Short mmCIF file of C-alpha atoms in Angstrom, two decimals:
data_model
loop_
_atom_site.label_atom_id
_atom_site.label_comp_id
_atom_site.label_asym_id
_atom_site.label_seq_id
_atom_site.Cartn_x
_atom_site.Cartn_y
_atom_site.Cartn_z
CA UNK A 154 0.00 0.00 0.00
CA UNK A 155 1.40 3.41 -0.89
CA UNK A 156 2.00 5.98 1.87
CA UNK A 157 -0.82 8.31 0.79
CA UNK A 158 -3.38 5.49 0.80
CA UNK A 159 -2.09 4.32 4.17
CA UNK A 160 -2.43 7.83 5.61
CA UNK A 161 -5.93 8.19 4.18
CA UNK A 162 -6.98 4.85 5.70
CA UNK A 163 -5.50 5.80 9.08
CA UNK A 164 -7.31 9.14 9.05
CA UNK A 165 -10.58 7.46 8.10
CA UNK A 166 -10.23 5.04 11.02
CA UNK A 167 -9.30 7.87 13.38
CA UNK A 168 -12.31 9.92 12.30
CA UNK A 169 -14.63 6.94 12.77
CA UNK A 170 -13.18 6.37 16.25
CA UNK A 171 -13.59 10.07 17.05
CA UNK A 172 -17.25 10.10 16.03
CA UNK A 173 -17.88 6.99 18.13
CA UNK A 174 -16.11 8.57 21.12
CA UNK A 175 -18.36 11.64 20.91
CA UNK A 176 -21.47 9.47 20.52
CA UNK A 177 -20.52 7.33 23.53
CA UNK A 178 -19.82 10.43 25.60
CA UNK A 179 -23.20 11.91 24.66
CA UNK A 180 -24.88 8.64 25.62
CA UNK A 181 -23.01 8.56 28.93
CA UNK A 182 -24.04 12.16 29.63
CA UNK A 183 -27.69 11.32 29.05
CA UNK A 184 -27.55 8.23 31.26
CA UNK A 185 -25.49 9.76 34.06
CA UNK A 186 -22.58 7.37 33.48
CA UNK A 187 -18.87 8.05 33.57
CA UNK A 188 -17.87 10.48 30.80
CA UNK A 189 -14.99 10.57 28.36
CA UNK A 190 -12.49 13.21 29.55
CA UNK A 191 -12.55 16.37 27.44
CA UNK A 192 -8.80 16.10 26.94
CA UNK A 193 -9.32 12.72 25.26
CA UNK A 194 -11.88 14.17 22.86
CA UNK A 195 -9.57 17.10 22.13
CA UNK A 196 -6.58 14.81 21.55
CA UNK A 197 -8.56 12.81 19.00
CA UNK A 198 -9.27 16.06 17.17
CA UNK A 199 -5.66 17.20 17.38
CA UNK A 200 -4.46 13.93 15.88
CA UNK A 201 -6.69 14.47 12.84
CA UNK A 202 -10.18 13.47 13.94
CA UNK A 203 -11.48 17.03 14.13
CA UNK A 204 -13.71 16.74 11.02
CA UNK A 205 -15.64 13.85 12.58
CA UNK A 206 -15.68 15.67 15.92
CA UNK A 207 -17.25 18.69 14.25
CA UNK A 208 -19.88 16.52 12.54
CA UNK A 209 -20.61 14.70 15.82
CA UNK A 210 -20.95 17.99 17.68
CA UNK A 211 -23.51 19.23 15.16
CA UNK A 212 -25.48 16.01 14.65
CA UNK A 213 -25.53 14.94 18.29
CA UNK A 214 -25.76 18.47 19.69
CA UNK A 215 -22.87 17.57 21.94
CA UNK A 216 -20.20 19.89 23.34
CA UNK A 217 -21.73 22.87 21.54
CA UNK A 218 -22.76 25.01 24.52
CA UNK A 219 -19.51 25.01 26.47
CA UNK A 220 -17.51 27.95 25.12
CA UNK A 221 -14.21 26.89 26.68
CA UNK A 222 -14.41 23.47 25.01
CA UNK A 223 -15.37 24.96 21.64
CA UNK A 224 -12.41 27.35 21.80
CA UNK A 225 -9.98 24.53 22.62
CA UNK A 226 -11.55 22.33 19.94
CA UNK A 227 -11.03 24.93 17.22
CA UNK A 228 -7.52 25.56 18.48
CA UNK A 229 -6.69 21.86 18.04
CA UNK A 230 -8.18 21.92 14.53
CA UNK A 231 -6.05 24.93 13.56
CA UNK A 232 -2.92 23.33 15.03
CA UNK A 233 -3.64 20.11 13.12
CA UNK A 234 -4.14 21.99 9.85
CA UNK A 235 -1.00 24.08 10.41
CA UNK A 236 1.04 20.95 11.06
CA UNK A 237 -0.36 19.29 7.93
CA UNK A 238 0.42 22.39 5.85
CA UNK A 239 3.96 22.46 7.24
CA UNK A 240 4.50 18.81 6.34
CA UNK A 241 3.14 19.30 2.82
CA UNK A 242 5.36 22.33 2.24
CA UNK A 243 8.39 20.38 3.41
CA UNK A 244 7.80 17.59 0.88
#
């Protein structure tokens, strides 16, 4: 498998895992169970799962009211995009 296809597959898996993590956290919140730490959700976004995190936030109406989380979420997305741009420009 070529490196681009491998990266695309890894990002697809990461985004699926990120969406599932948000969905499980939303379910836990509704049922009063133990929650996924915010730092875990943010780390998934930082690693490249932020598109799925954004979709999950909108579809599930999860983590959309807490301003501090939204700010940190968008910060991780910008950092991820900046790192990707840096890597592309270095190639």
